[in-house]
Amino acid sequence: MNAVEPAAGAGPIETDVVIIGAGPCGLFAVFELGLLDLKCHVVDILGKPGGQCSELYPEKPIYDVPALPIVTGQELTDRLLEQIKPFNPVFHFGERIDALAREPDGRFIMTTDDAKQFRAKVVVIAAGGGSFTPKRPPLDGIEAYEGTSVFYSVRRMEDFRGKDVLVVGGGDSALDWTLNLQPLARSLTLLHRRDDFRGAPHSVNEMRRLVDEGKVRLMIGQMTGLDGDAGTLQTVTVKTAGGEEKIVIDAMLPFFGLTMKLGPIADWGINLNENLIPVDTEKFETSEKGIFAIGDINTYPGKLKLILSGFHEAALMAQAAQKIVYPDKKVVFQYTTSSSSLQKKLGVK
Amino acid sequence: MVKITFIQPDGTAQTVTAEEGLTVMEAAKMADVPGIDAECGGACACATCHVYVDAGWREKTGAPSDMEEDMLDFAFDVREESRLCCQIKVTAALDGLVLRVPAKQF
Ligand SMILES: Cc1cc2nc3c(=O)[nH]c(=O)nc-3n(C[C@H](O)[C@H](O)[C@H](O)COP(=O)(O)OP(=O)(O)OC[C@H]3O[C@@H](n4cnc5c(N)ncnc54)[C@H](O)[C@@H]3O)c2cc1C
Ligand code: FES
C-alpha cells in the first residue's frame, strides 16, 4: 500500500473506524465496536442500510439467524439498526469508497466518489459481494455508449432537456425517471417487456395518464440491438409483438436492477484471492495491519457466507480494533447482561 | 431419478439426472450446466437461472407465478416459454424435460 501525504484544505472527517458497507455484518460491527468505545462512520453506495438483505430480498424469510426462528431481510435490517442506535453511527449513503491509503502516521485516508474524505485509525471492509452496481444489458457494443448516450443513473436532469429519451424497465426507477424527465425531454419513450409494472401504483397511474395524453410513448417489447456512430447512440432496435422496430433516440436509460461487483477494492493494495479478501481467524485482519474484513467479502479455511458467521467475525475483529485505537487500555471481558459499564453505553442503565 | 436435458445456444445437449423434490436449478448446478449462474441460490431474486422450456413441455412445467414474472423483468430476451429454473420443482412428470439455455444472461 502506498503512503500518501495528509490531505490539505477543509480536511477529512476524523473518526476511530470507517466501516465500508452497511450490510448486516457492517451494521453489527457498529455494535461490537461501540461496546468497546470505538466511534464509527459507515459508508455504502446503496441509498439505504441492509446490503443484500434489504436490496435483494427484503420480503423473504431467513430461518438461520440464532434466536430469530423467522425474520425477513428488511426486519433483520431494522432490528440491527435499533440495536446499534445507542452508538450513534454516522451513515453516508449513496457514496462509494474509491480510494484507501495509509498515511505516514499509520492512519488511513479514504476518498469517496463524491470526493468526501475520511481519516480513521481502523478500517473495516464489510463489502459483501462488492459494490451494488446497475446491471448492464447484454447488447453488443453497449460499453461504447456508456456515459455519452447510455446512462444508468441521472446526475443532472438538465442534460436531458430537448433530447429524445428512451427509458427501459418496469420498476420504480424506470417509472420515476419517466415522470421526471418527460417535462424536459423532447420525446420520451418507455419500453418494457410486458404491460404490467412493478412500480408504486400511483407512479403507474401517472405514467398511464401521460401515455393517454400523448406525452409519453409506451412500447411493449425488448431491446435487441444498438446502432450508433463514434460513441453516440442513434437507434435502438426493439422487438415487439408486431415485429422489429428501430427507434431513433439521443439517450437511453436502462433499469434492470443491481448486481454486486468487487469494484475499487481491487486497487487498494490488499491481498485478494478470487475477489475475496483472505483474513486470519483470530482478528479477521487483512494483509494490511489495521484493515479488517468481515462478512461475505472475506475468506479463510472453512468460511461460510452466512450472516451469523459475519456477526461472530465482527465480535472478534472489534477486540483487535480496540487494541489499535486504545493501545494502552486493559481489555476486560464483560457480558452485556451483567456489566454496568456496558449497560450504560447501551443506555439501559 | 428424473432426466432433464439442457441444450446450449450452440446446440450441445447435456442430460442430467435430478432427484425429485429438488429444483431444476439445483440439479443444473450439481451437474455444472454452463449458463445457469443462479447467483441468488434459488431465492427468485436474480434471474440468472433463466431457461426456455421446450415446446411440448410447457404445460407440464406450468406458468410462472407473479413473483417469478416480476423477476423475469430482469432477464434478457424473455419469451413466452421463459422460466426461472429455480422455480421449477423436479417431479416424476418432468422425466425427459428439455430446456434451452439462453444465449445471453445479464
Ligand atoms: C436471496 C438471498 C438469500 C439469502 N439467505 C440467507 C439466509 O437464509 N441466511 C444467511 O445467513 N444468509 C443468507 N444470505 C446471505 C446473506 O445475505 C449475506 O451473507 C449477507 O448479506 C452478507 O452481509 P455483508 O454485510 O457481509 O455484505 P452485504 O449484505 O453484501 O453488504 C455489503 C454492502 O457493501 C457495499 N459496498 C461494497 N463495496 C463498497 C464500497 N467500495 N463503497 C461503499 N459501499 C460498498 C455494498 O453496496 C453492500 O450494500 C442470502 C443472500 C441472498 C442473496
Ligand atoms: S437462482 Fe436466482 S432467480 Fe433463480
Short mmCIF file of C-alpha atoms and ligand atoms in Angstrom, two decimals:
data_model
loop_
_atom_site.label_atom_id
_atom_site.label_comp_id
_atom_site.label_asym_id
_atom_site.label_seq_id
_atom_site.Cartn_x
_atom_site.Cartn_y
_atom_site.Cartn_z
CA MET A 1 0.00 0.00 0.00
CA ASN A 2 1.28 3.45 -0.89
CA ALA A 3 1.74 6.13 1.71
CA VAL A 4 0.12 9.47 0.94
CA GLU A 5 0.66 13.00 2.16
CA PRO A 6 -2.03 14.27 4.53
CA ALA A 7 -4.82 15.98 2.60
CA ALA A 8 -4.93 19.76 2.62
CA GLY A 9 -7.95 22.07 2.78
CA ALA A 10 -11.15 21.58 4.75
CA GLY A 11 -9.85 18.25 5.94
CA PRO A 12 -11.28 14.80 6.14
CA ILE A 13 -13.87 13.54 8.61
CA GLU A 14 -11.94 12.14 11.59
CA THR A 15 -13.16 9.01 13.33
CA ASP A 16 -11.94 5.84 15.03
CA VAL A 17 -13.33 3.41 12.47
CA VAL A 18 -14.70 3.61 8.94
CA ILE A 19 -16.90 0.66 8.01
CA ILE A 20 -17.18 0.10 4.27
CA GLY A 21 -20.58 -1.48 3.62
CA ALA A 22 -23.84 -1.20 5.59
CA GLY A 23 -24.94 -4.82 5.13
CA PRO A 24 -25.87 -6.88 8.20
CA CYS A 25 -22.22 -7.51 9.10
CA GLY A 26 -21.20 -3.85 8.78
CA LEU A 27 -24.19 -2.87 10.94
CA PHE A 28 -23.43 -5.40 13.65
CA ALA A 29 -19.78 -4.28 13.66
CA VAL A 30 -21.02 -0.87 14.86
CA PHE A 31 -22.45 -2.66 17.91
CA GLU A 32 -19.36 -4.67 18.80
CA LEU A 33 -17.05 -1.70 18.22
CA GLY A 34 -19.41 0.59 20.14
CA LEU A 35 -19.28 -1.62 23.23
CA LEU A 36 -15.52 -1.05 23.17
CA ASP A 37 -15.91 2.75 22.83
CA LEU A 38 -14.96 2.96 19.17
CA LYS A 39 -16.87 5.53 17.08
CA CYS A 40 -17.89 4.55 13.57
CA HIS A 41 -18.77 6.09 10.24
CA VAL A 42 -20.47 3.72 7.80
CA VAL A 43 -20.36 4.24 4.02
CA ASP A 44 -22.49 2.43 1.44
CA ILE A 45 -23.10 3.00 -2.25
CA LEU A 46 -26.73 1.98 -1.73
CA GLY A 47 -29.21 4.61 -0.64
CA LYS A 48 -30.22 2.59 2.42
CA PRO A 49 -28.83 0.18 5.03
CA GLY A 50 -29.10 -3.63 4.90
CA GLY A 51 -26.91 -4.66 1.95
CA GLN A 52 -28.15 -7.83 0.26
CA CYS A 53 -30.88 -8.30 2.88
CA SER A 54 -32.68 -5.07 2.04
CA GLU A 55 -31.71 -4.77 -1.63
CA LEU A 56 -32.14 -8.33 -2.87
CA TYR A 57 -34.62 -9.99 -0.51
CA PRO A 58 -36.39 -7.56 1.86
CA GLU A 59 -39.59 -9.63 1.95
CA LYS A 60 -38.04 -13.09 2.06
CA PRO A 61 -37.74 -15.03 5.31
CA ILE A 62 -34.38 -16.01 6.82
CA TYR A 63 -34.54 -19.05 9.12
CA ASP A 64 -30.99 -19.37 10.44
CA VAL A 65 -30.34 -16.25 12.46
CA PRO A 66 -29.90 -17.51 16.02
CA ALA A 67 -32.90 -16.88 18.29
CA LEU A 68 -34.99 -15.46 15.45
CA PRO A 69 -36.85 -18.50 14.07
CA ILE A 70 -38.06 -16.43 11.16
CA VAL A 71 -37.11 -12.91 10.13
CA THR A 72 -37.28 -11.15 6.76
CA GLY A 73 -34.32 -9.36 5.21
CA GLN A 74 -35.87 -5.98 5.98
CA GLU A 75 -36.87 -6.92 9.54
CA LEU A 76 -33.34 -8.09 10.29
CA THR A 77 -32.01 -4.77 9.00
CA ASP A 78 -34.50 -2.78 11.08
CA ARG A 79 -33.63 -4.74 14.21
CA LEU A 80 -29.92 -4.26 13.69
CA LEU A 81 -30.49 -0.51 13.29
CA GLU A 82 -32.42 -0.49 16.56
CA GLN A 83 -29.68 -2.47 18.29
CA ILE A 84 -26.87 -0.12 17.19
CA LYS A 85 -28.78 3.11 17.81
CA PRO A 86 -27.15 3.80 21.21
CA PHE A 87 -23.78 4.11 19.45
CA ASN A 88 -24.92 6.84 17.04
CA PRO A 89 -23.12 5.64 13.93
CA VAL A 90 -22.89 8.23 11.16
CA PHE A 91 -24.14 6.88 7.82
CA HIS A 92 -23.03 8.07 4.41
CA PHE A 93 -25.38 6.54 1.85
CA GLY A 94 -25.16 6.75 -1.92
CA GLU A 95 -21.38 7.03 -1.70
CA ARG A 96 -18.70 4.58 -2.70
CA ILE A 97 -15.25 4.41 -1.14
CA ASP A 98 -12.98 4.62 -4.16
CA ALA A 99 -9.56 5.06 -2.62
CA LEU A 100 -7.90 3.82 0.56
CA ALA A 101 -4.31 4.60 1.52
CA ARG A 102 -2.15 4.68 4.61
CA GLU A 103 -0.76 7.96 5.91
CA PRO A 104 2.76 8.29 7.32
CA ASP A 105 1.42 8.12 10.91
CA GLY A 106 -0.26 4.77 10.23
CA ARG A 107 -3.81 6.05 9.99
CA PHE A 108 -5.90 5.59 6.86
CA ILE A 109 -7.31 8.10 4.46
CA MET A 110 -10.31 7.22 2.31
CA THR A 111 -11.94 9.10 -0.54
CA THR A 112 -15.44 8.59 -1.90
CA ASP A 113 -16.68 9.00 -5.48
CA ASP A 114 -18.07 12.32 -4.24
CA ALA A 115 -14.58 13.41 -3.10
CA LYS A 116 -15.56 13.19 0.58
CA GLN A 117 -12.62 12.14 2.74
CA PHE A 118 -12.33 10.17 5.95
CA ARG A 119 -9.37 9.68 8.26
CA ALA A 120 -9.53 6.67 10.60
CA LYS A 121 -7.30 4.51 12.75
CA VAL A 122 -9.08 1.34 11.69
CA VAL A 123 -10.86 0.29 8.50
CA VAL A 124 -13.44 -2.48 8.44
CA ILE A 125 -14.26 -3.79 4.97
CA ALA A 126 -17.75 -5.28 5.18
CA ALA A 127 -18.32 -5.03 1.45
CA GLY A 128 -20.18 -8.32 0.87
CA GLY A 129 -20.03 -9.26 -2.79
CA GLY A 130 -18.76 -5.76 -3.61
CA SER A 131 -20.49 -2.52 -4.58
CA PHE A 132 -24.03 -2.75 -5.86
CA THR A 133 -23.84 -1.61 -9.48
CA PRO A 134 -26.53 -1.29 -12.17
CA LYS A 135 -26.90 -4.30 -14.45
CA ARG A 136 -25.68 -3.74 -17.99
CA PRO A 137 -27.99 -5.06 -20.72
CA PRO A 138 -26.02 -7.70 -22.69
CA LEU A 139 -26.25 -5.83 -26.00
CA ASP A 140 -23.25 -5.83 -28.32
CA GLY A 141 -21.20 -2.65 -28.16
CA ILE A 142 -23.13 -1.02 -25.31
CA GLU A 143 -19.93 -0.09 -23.45
CA ALA A 144 -19.02 2.39 -26.17
CA TYR A 145 -22.14 4.45 -25.47
CA GLU A 146 -22.00 4.43 -21.67
CA GLY A 147 -21.68 7.92 -20.25
CA THR A 148 -22.41 9.56 -23.62
CA SER A 149 -25.79 8.10 -24.66
CA VAL A 150 -26.43 5.27 -22.19
CA PHE A 151 -26.92 6.20 -18.53
CA TYR A 152 -27.63 4.01 -15.51
CA SER A 153 -28.42 6.93 -13.25
CA VAL A 154 -29.25 10.61 -13.65
CA ARG A 155 -26.77 13.10 -12.23
CA ARG A 156 -28.20 16.24 -13.85
CA MET A 157 -31.75 16.28 -15.23
CA GLU A 158 -30.87 19.30 -17.39
CA ASP A 159 -28.64 17.07 -19.52
CA PHE A 160 -31.80 15.51 -20.94
CA ARG A 161 -33.56 18.74 -21.92
CA GLY A 162 -34.66 18.74 -25.54
CA LYS A 163 -33.48 15.15 -26.06
CA ASP A 164 -35.27 12.09 -27.41
CA VAL A 165 -35.09 9.81 -24.40
CA LEU A 166 -35.71 6.08 -24.07
CA VAL A 167 -36.32 4.66 -20.58
CA VAL A 168 -36.27 0.87 -20.29
CA GLY A 169 -37.68 -1.18 -17.42
CA GLY A 170 -40.79 -1.79 -15.36
CA GLY A 171 -39.93 -0.89 -11.77
CA ASP A 172 -39.85 2.28 -9.73
CA SER A 173 -36.61 3.65 -11.20
CA ALA A 174 -37.94 3.39 -14.76
CA LEU A 175 -41.28 4.95 -13.78
CA ASP A 176 -39.78 7.73 -11.66
CA TRP A 177 -37.39 8.82 -14.40
CA THR A 178 -40.16 8.63 -16.98
CA LEU A 179 -42.23 11.02 -14.85
CA ASN A 180 -39.28 13.29 -14.00
CA LEU A 181 -37.74 13.57 -17.45
CA GLN A 182 -40.92 13.77 -19.54
CA PRO A 183 -41.41 17.53 -18.96
CA LEU A 184 -37.81 18.24 -20.08
CA ALA A 185 -37.31 15.76 -22.88
CA ARG A 186 -38.31 16.43 -26.47
CA SER A 187 -39.83 12.97 -26.56
CA LEU A 188 -39.95 10.21 -24.03
CA THR A 189 -40.44 6.52 -24.81
CA LEU A 190 -40.91 3.97 -22.06
CA LEU A 191 -40.07 0.42 -23.08
CA HIS A 192 -40.98 -2.62 -21.01
CA ARG A 193 -41.31 -6.30 -21.88
CA ARG A 194 -44.93 -6.59 -20.68
CA ASP A 195 -47.85 -4.26 -19.99
CA ASP A 196 -47.56 -4.82 -16.26
CA PHE A 197 -45.42 -2.66 -14.00
CA ARG A 198 -43.85 -3.47 -10.65
CA GLY A 199 -43.64 0.16 -9.54
CA ALA A 200 -45.72 2.04 -6.98
CA PRO A 201 -49.40 2.18 -8.10
CA HIS A 202 -49.56 5.98 -8.15
CA SER A 203 -46.49 6.17 -10.42
CA VAL A 204 -48.05 3.60 -12.74
CA ASN A 205 -51.29 5.65 -12.87
CA GLU A 206 -49.39 8.86 -13.50
CA MET A 207 -47.41 7.20 -16.32
CA ARG A 208 -50.65 5.85 -17.88
CA ARG A 209 -52.18 9.33 -17.74
CA LEU A 210 -49.18 10.77 -19.64
CA VAL A 211 -49.49 7.97 -22.18
CA ASP A 212 -53.22 8.75 -22.65
CA GLU A 213 -52.39 12.43 -23.11
CA GLY A 214 -49.86 11.52 -25.77
CA LYS A 215 -46.91 12.86 -23.75
CA VAL A 216 -45.20 9.52 -23.22
CA ARG A 217 -44.95 6.73 -25.75
CA LEU A 218 -45.32 3.32 -24.13
CA MET A 219 -43.80 0.43 -26.06
CA ILE A 220 -44.18 -3.20 -25.06
CA GLY A 221 -41.14 -5.08 -26.26
CA GLN A 222 -37.45 -5.78 -25.69
CA MET A 223 -34.19 -4.33 -26.96
CA THR A 224 -32.24 -6.49 -29.38
CA GLY A 225 -29.54 -4.20 -30.72
CA LEU A 226 -27.91 -0.78 -30.75
CA ASP A 227 -26.58 1.30 -33.61
CA GLY A 228 -24.55 4.45 -33.48
CA ASP A 229 -21.51 6.29 -34.53
CA ALA A 230 -18.35 7.15 -32.61
CA GLY A 231 -19.76 6.74 -29.12
CA THR A 232 -23.10 8.34 -29.95
CA LEU A 233 -26.12 6.11 -29.95
CA GLN A 234 -28.52 6.69 -32.83
CA THR A 235 -31.05 3.88 -32.91
CA VAL A 236 -32.21 1.09 -30.66
CA THR A 237 -33.76 -1.98 -32.24
CA VAL A 238 -36.80 -3.16 -30.35
CA LYS A 239 -38.63 -6.45 -30.81
CA THR A 240 -42.36 -6.07 -30.25
CA ALA A 241 -45.32 -8.38 -30.83
CA GLY A 242 -45.67 -6.76 -34.25
CA GLY A 243 -42.05 -7.34 -35.32
CA GLU A 244 -38.84 -5.34 -35.12
CA GLU A 245 -38.72 -1.56 -34.99
CA LYS A 246 -35.78 0.82 -34.92
CA ILE A 247 -36.31 3.87 -32.76
CA VAL A 248 -34.19 6.98 -33.06
CA ILE A 249 -33.02 8.40 -29.74
CA ASP A 250 -30.37 10.61 -28.12
CA ALA A 251 -30.24 8.96 -24.72
CA MET A 252 -31.15 5.64 -23.20
CA LEU A 253 -31.68 4.85 -19.52
CA PRO A 254 -31.87 1.09 -18.84
CA PHE A 255 -33.09 -0.01 -15.38
CA PHE A 256 -32.61 -3.74 -14.84
CA GLY A 257 -31.76 -3.79 -11.16
CA LEU A 258 -28.44 -4.07 -9.41
CA THR A 259 -25.73 -6.66 -9.18
CA MET A 260 -22.65 -6.83 -6.94
CA LYS A 261 -19.23 -6.08 -8.45
CA LEU A 262 -16.00 -6.06 -6.43
CA GLY A 263 -15.26 -2.53 -7.62
CA PRO A 264 -12.47 -0.31 -6.28
CA ILE A 265 -11.38 -2.73 -3.51
CA ALA A 266 -9.10 -4.40 -6.04
CA ASP A 267 -6.97 -1.23 -6.21
CA TRP A 268 -6.23 -0.81 -2.51
CA GLY A 269 -3.12 -2.95 -2.34
CA ILE A 270 -4.74 -5.61 -0.17
CA ASN A 271 -4.10 -9.28 -0.98
CA LEU A 272 -7.08 -10.80 -2.78
CA ASN A 273 -7.95 -14.36 -3.63
CA GLU A 274 -10.58 -14.73 -6.36
CA ASN A 275 -12.23 -11.43 -5.46
CA LEU A 276 -12.28 -12.28 -1.75
CA ILE A 277 -10.03 -10.92 0.98
CA PRO A 278 -8.03 -13.57 2.88
CA VAL A 279 -8.02 -12.94 6.65
CA ASP A 280 -6.80 -14.71 9.78
CA THR A 281 -9.44 -16.25 12.03
CA GLU A 282 -8.26 -14.64 15.23
CA LYS A 283 -8.75 -10.98 14.30
CA PHE A 284 -10.14 -11.11 10.74
CA GLU A 285 -7.35 -8.78 9.69
CA THR A 286 -6.26 -8.48 6.05
CA SER A 287 -2.70 -8.46 4.74
CA GLU A 288 -2.58 -4.82 5.92
CA LYS A 289 -2.43 -4.15 9.65
CA GLY A 290 -5.42 -2.11 10.81
CA ILE A 291 -7.60 -3.13 7.86
CA PHE A 292 -10.09 -5.83 8.76
CA ALA A 293 -12.53 -7.70 6.51
CA ILE A 294 -15.73 -9.33 7.79
CA GLY A 295 -18.82 -10.92 6.24
CA ASP A 296 -19.20 -12.21 2.69
CA ILE A 297 -16.12 -10.36 1.40
CA ASN A 298 -13.57 -12.36 3.41
CA THR A 299 -12.23 -15.88 3.05
CA TYR A 300 -10.43 -18.34 5.35
CA PRO A 301 -10.42 -22.11 5.69
CA GLY A 302 -13.97 -23.23 6.47
CA LYS A 303 -15.59 -19.87 5.64
CA LEU A 304 -19.39 -19.94 5.32
CA LYS A 305 -21.13 -16.97 3.72
CA LEU A 306 -23.75 -16.71 6.42
CA ILE A 307 -24.98 -13.75 8.39
CA LEU A 308 -24.26 -15.46 11.69
CA SER A 309 -20.63 -16.08 10.69
CA GLY A 310 -20.24 -12.38 9.91
CA PHE A 311 -21.60 -11.48 13.34
CA HIS A 312 -19.01 -13.69 15.04
CA GLU A 313 -16.27 -12.16 12.88
CA ALA A 314 -17.42 -8.67 13.92
CA ALA A 315 -17.06 -9.51 17.62
CA LEU A 316 -13.51 -10.83 17.32
CA MET A 317 -12.44 -8.07 14.94
CA ALA A 318 -13.64 -5.44 17.45
CA GLN A 319 -11.28 -6.75 20.15
CA ALA A 320 -8.31 -6.33 17.81
CA ALA A 321 -9.52 -2.92 16.62
CA GLN A 322 -9.71 -1.69 20.21
CA LYS A 323 -6.04 -2.56 20.74
CA ILE A 324 -5.16 -0.32 17.79
CA VAL A 325 -7.27 2.65 18.87
CA TYR A 326 -6.54 2.31 22.61
CA PRO A 327 -3.17 0.54 22.76
CA ASP A 328 -2.76 1.13 26.49
CA LYS A 329 -6.24 0.18 27.61
CA LYS A 330 -6.51 -3.07 29.54
CA VAL A 331 -9.17 -5.21 27.91
CA VAL A 332 -11.57 -6.74 30.38
CA PHE A 333 -14.00 -9.31 29.08
CA GLN A 334 -17.57 -8.40 30.05
CA TYR A 335 -21.13 -9.61 29.49
CA THR A 336 -23.87 -7.19 28.44
CA THR A 337 -26.15 -8.99 30.93
CA SER A 338 -24.14 -8.03 33.97
CA SER A 339 -21.67 -5.27 33.18
CA SER A 340 -22.96 -1.92 34.37
CA SER A 341 -20.45 -0.08 32.19
CA LEU A 342 -21.66 -1.87 29.05
CA GLN A 343 -25.25 -1.24 30.05
CA LYS A 344 -24.52 2.45 30.46
CA LYS A 345 -23.15 2.56 26.92
CA LEU A 346 -26.29 0.83 25.70
CA GLY A 347 -28.44 3.37 27.51
CA VAL A 348 -30.27 0.72 29.52
CA LYS A 349 -28.84 1.76 32.91
CA MET B 1 -34.31 -40.25 -10.86
CA VAL B 2 -35.64 -37.79 -13.40
CA LYS B 3 -33.74 -36.99 -16.59
CA ILE B 4 -33.51 -33.38 -17.73
CA THR B 5 -31.72 -32.20 -20.87
CA PHE B 6 -30.19 -28.74 -21.21
CA ILE B 7 -29.45 -27.51 -24.72
CA GLN B 8 -26.81 -24.78 -25.06
CA PRO B 9 -27.17 -21.97 -27.63
CA ASP B 10 -24.61 -23.77 -29.83
CA GLY B 11 -26.74 -26.93 -29.83
CA THR B 12 -24.71 -29.02 -27.35
CA ALA B 13 -27.00 -31.12 -25.19
CA GLN B 14 -26.30 -32.30 -21.66
CA THR B 15 -28.62 -34.68 -19.85
CA VAL B 16 -28.56 -34.61 -16.06
CA THR B 17 -30.27 -36.85 -13.54
CA ALA B 18 -32.23 -35.00 -10.91
CA GLU B 19 -33.66 -36.09 -7.62
CA GLU B 20 -37.37 -35.47 -7.14
CA GLY B 21 -38.08 -32.61 -4.76
CA LEU B 22 -35.01 -30.59 -5.77
CA THR B 23 -35.39 -27.63 -8.07
CA VAL B 24 -34.27 -27.84 -11.69
CA MET B 25 -31.72 -25.12 -10.92
CA GLU B 26 -30.17 -27.25 -8.15
CA ALA B 27 -29.92 -30.21 -10.50
CA ALA B 28 -28.26 -27.98 -13.12
CA LYS B 29 -25.77 -26.56 -10.62
CA MET B 30 -24.81 -30.02 -9.36
CA ALA B 31 -24.01 -31.04 -12.93
CA ASP B 32 -22.26 -27.71 -13.66
CA VAL B 33 -24.51 -26.86 -16.60
CA PRO B 34 -22.94 -23.76 -18.22
CA GLY B 35 -25.08 -20.60 -18.38
CA ILE B 36 -27.09 -21.34 -15.24
CA ASP B 37 -25.43 -18.87 -12.89
CA ALA B 38 -28.10 -18.85 -10.17
CA GLU B 39 -26.39 -16.05 -8.27
CA CYS B 40 -29.06 -15.82 -5.57
CA GLY B 41 -29.07 -19.53 -4.85
CA GLY B 42 -32.69 -20.08 -5.81
CA ALA B 43 -34.42 -17.27 -3.97
CA CYS B 44 -36.08 -15.91 -7.12
CA ALA B 45 -34.03 -12.78 -6.63
CA CYS B 46 -31.54 -12.66 -9.51
CA ALA B 47 -32.99 -14.03 -12.79
CA THR B 48 -29.65 -15.65 -13.69
CA CYS B 49 -31.22 -19.14 -13.92
CA HIS B 50 -33.35 -18.18 -16.95
CA VAL B 51 -34.27 -21.02 -19.35
CA TYR B 52 -36.63 -21.62 -22.27
CA VAL B 53 -38.93 -24.60 -21.84
CA ASP B 54 -39.04 -26.72 -24.98
CA ALA B 55 -42.34 -26.82 -26.84
CA GLY B 56 -44.38 -29.77 -25.62
CA TRP B 57 -43.22 -29.42 -22.03
CA ARG B 58 -44.75 -26.05 -21.23
CA GLU B 59 -47.99 -27.48 -19.96
CA LYS B 60 -46.16 -29.80 -17.56
CA THR B 61 -43.83 -27.13 -16.16
CA GLY B 62 -46.72 -24.69 -15.83
CA ALA B 63 -46.70 -20.90 -15.92
CA PRO B 64 -44.53 -18.62 -13.78
CA SER B 65 -46.01 -17.23 -10.56
CA ASP B 66 -46.48 -13.45 -10.18
CA MET B 67 -43.24 -13.22 -8.22
CA GLU B 68 -41.39 -15.10 -10.96
CA GLU B 69 -42.96 -12.89 -13.69
CA ASP B 70 -41.70 -9.83 -11.79
CA MET B 71 -38.22 -11.32 -11.62
CA LEU B 72 -38.30 -12.21 -15.33
CA ASP B 73 -38.30 -8.44 -15.93
CA PHE B 74 -34.60 -8.64 -15.03
CA ALA B 75 -33.81 -11.35 -17.60
CA PHE B 76 -32.69 -10.79 -21.18
CA ASP B 77 -34.68 -11.89 -24.25
CA VAL B 78 -37.69 -13.10 -22.31
CA ARG B 79 -40.13 -15.20 -24.32
CA GLU B 80 -43.43 -16.92 -23.71
CA GLU B 81 -41.53 -20.12 -22.89
CA SER B 82 -39.25 -18.38 -20.35
CA ARG B 83 -38.96 -19.70 -16.80
CA LEU B 84 -36.56 -19.23 -13.91
CA CYS B 85 -35.49 -22.81 -13.35
CA CYS B 86 -35.04 -22.37 -9.58
CA GLN B 87 -38.83 -22.11 -9.51
CA ILE B 88 -39.43 -25.45 -11.25
CA LYS B 89 -39.65 -28.41 -8.89
CA VAL B 90 -38.37 -31.76 -10.15
CA THR B 91 -41.23 -34.27 -10.29
CA ALA B 92 -41.65 -37.66 -11.97
CA ALA B 93 -43.92 -35.97 -14.50
CA LEU B 94 -40.93 -33.96 -15.77
CA ASP B 95 -38.87 -37.03 -16.72
CA GLY B 96 -37.41 -36.23 -20.17
CA LEU B 97 -37.83 -32.45 -19.82
CA VAL B 98 -35.91 -30.39 -22.38
CA LEU B 99 -34.74 -26.86 -21.54
CA ARG B 100 -32.78 -24.38 -23.63
CA VAL B 101 -30.15 -22.14 -22.06
CA PRO B 102 -30.39 -18.54 -23.38
CA ALA B 103 -27.52 -17.10 -25.41
CA LYS B 104 -27.14 -14.19 -23.01
CA GLN B 105 -27.78 -13.64 -19.32
CA PHE B 106 -27.47 -10.27 -17.59
C1 LIG C 1 -31.59 -14.28 -1.86
C2 LIG C 1 -30.62 -14.45 -0.74
C3 LIG C 1 -30.98 -15.19 0.37
C4 LIG C 1 -30.09 -15.35 1.46
N1 LIG C 1 -30.48 -16.07 2.55
C5 LIG C 1 -29.65 -16.18 3.63
C6 LIG C 1 -30.02 -16.92 4.79
O1 LIG C 1 -31.11 -17.51 4.84
N2 LIG C 1 -29.16 -16.97 5.85
C7 LIG C 1 -27.93 -16.35 5.81
O2 LIG C 1 -27.19 -16.40 6.81
N3 LIG C 1 -27.53 -15.66 4.72
C8 LIG C 1 -28.36 -15.57 3.63
N4 LIG C 1 -27.95 -14.88 2.50
C9 LIG C 1 -26.61 -14.31 2.50
C10 LIG C 1 -26.56 -13.01 3.31
O3 LIG C 1 -27.49 -12.07 2.80
C11 LIG C 1 -25.15 -12.47 3.24
O4 LIG C 1 -24.29 -13.38 3.86
C12 LIG C 1 -25.04 -11.12 3.95
O5 LIG C 1 -25.86 -10.14 3.35
C13 LIG C 1 -23.60 -10.65 3.97
O6 LIG C 1 -23.56 -9.46 4.67
P1 LIG C 1 -22.38 -8.42 4.49
O7 LIG C 1 -22.67 -7.36 5.49
O8 LIG C 1 -21.09 -9.14 4.54
O9 LIG C 1 -22.49 -7.88 3.00
P2 LIG C 1 -23.69 -7.35 2.06
O10 LIG C 1 -25.02 -7.64 2.62
O11 LIG C 1 -23.35 -7.89 0.72
O12 LIG C 1 -23.48 -5.76 2.07
C14 LIG C 1 -22.29 -5.20 1.58
C15 LIG C 1 -22.53 -3.74 1.26
O13 LIG C 1 -21.29 -3.11 1.00
C16 LIG C 1 -21.48 -2.14 -0.01
N5 LIG C 1 -20.17 -1.83 -0.62
C17 LIG C 1 -19.29 -2.70 -1.17
N6 LIG C 1 -18.19 -2.05 -1.59
C18 LIG C 1 -18.38 -0.74 -1.28
C19 LIG C 1 -17.59 0.44 -1.46
N7 LIG C 1 -16.38 0.41 -2.04
N8 LIG C 1 -18.12 1.62 -1.04
C20 LIG C 1 -19.35 1.68 -0.46
N9 LIG C 1 -20.13 0.59 -0.27
C21 LIG C 1 -19.65 -0.60 -0.67
C22 LIG C 1 -22.45 -2.80 -0.94
O14 LIG C 1 -23.13 -1.83 -1.74
C23 LIG C 1 -23.40 -3.53 0.04
O15 LIG C 1 -24.54 -2.75 0.37
C24 LIG C 1 -28.81 -14.73 1.41
C25 LIG C 1 -28.44 -14.00 0.29
C26 LIG C 1 -29.32 -13.84 -0.78
C27 LIG C 1 -28.92 -13.03 -1.97
S1 FES C 2 -31.40 -18.65 -8.92
FE1 FES C 2 -31.77 -16.53 -8.67
S2 FES C 2 -33.72 -16.34 -9.57
FE2 FES C 2 -33.31 -18.43 -9.82
#
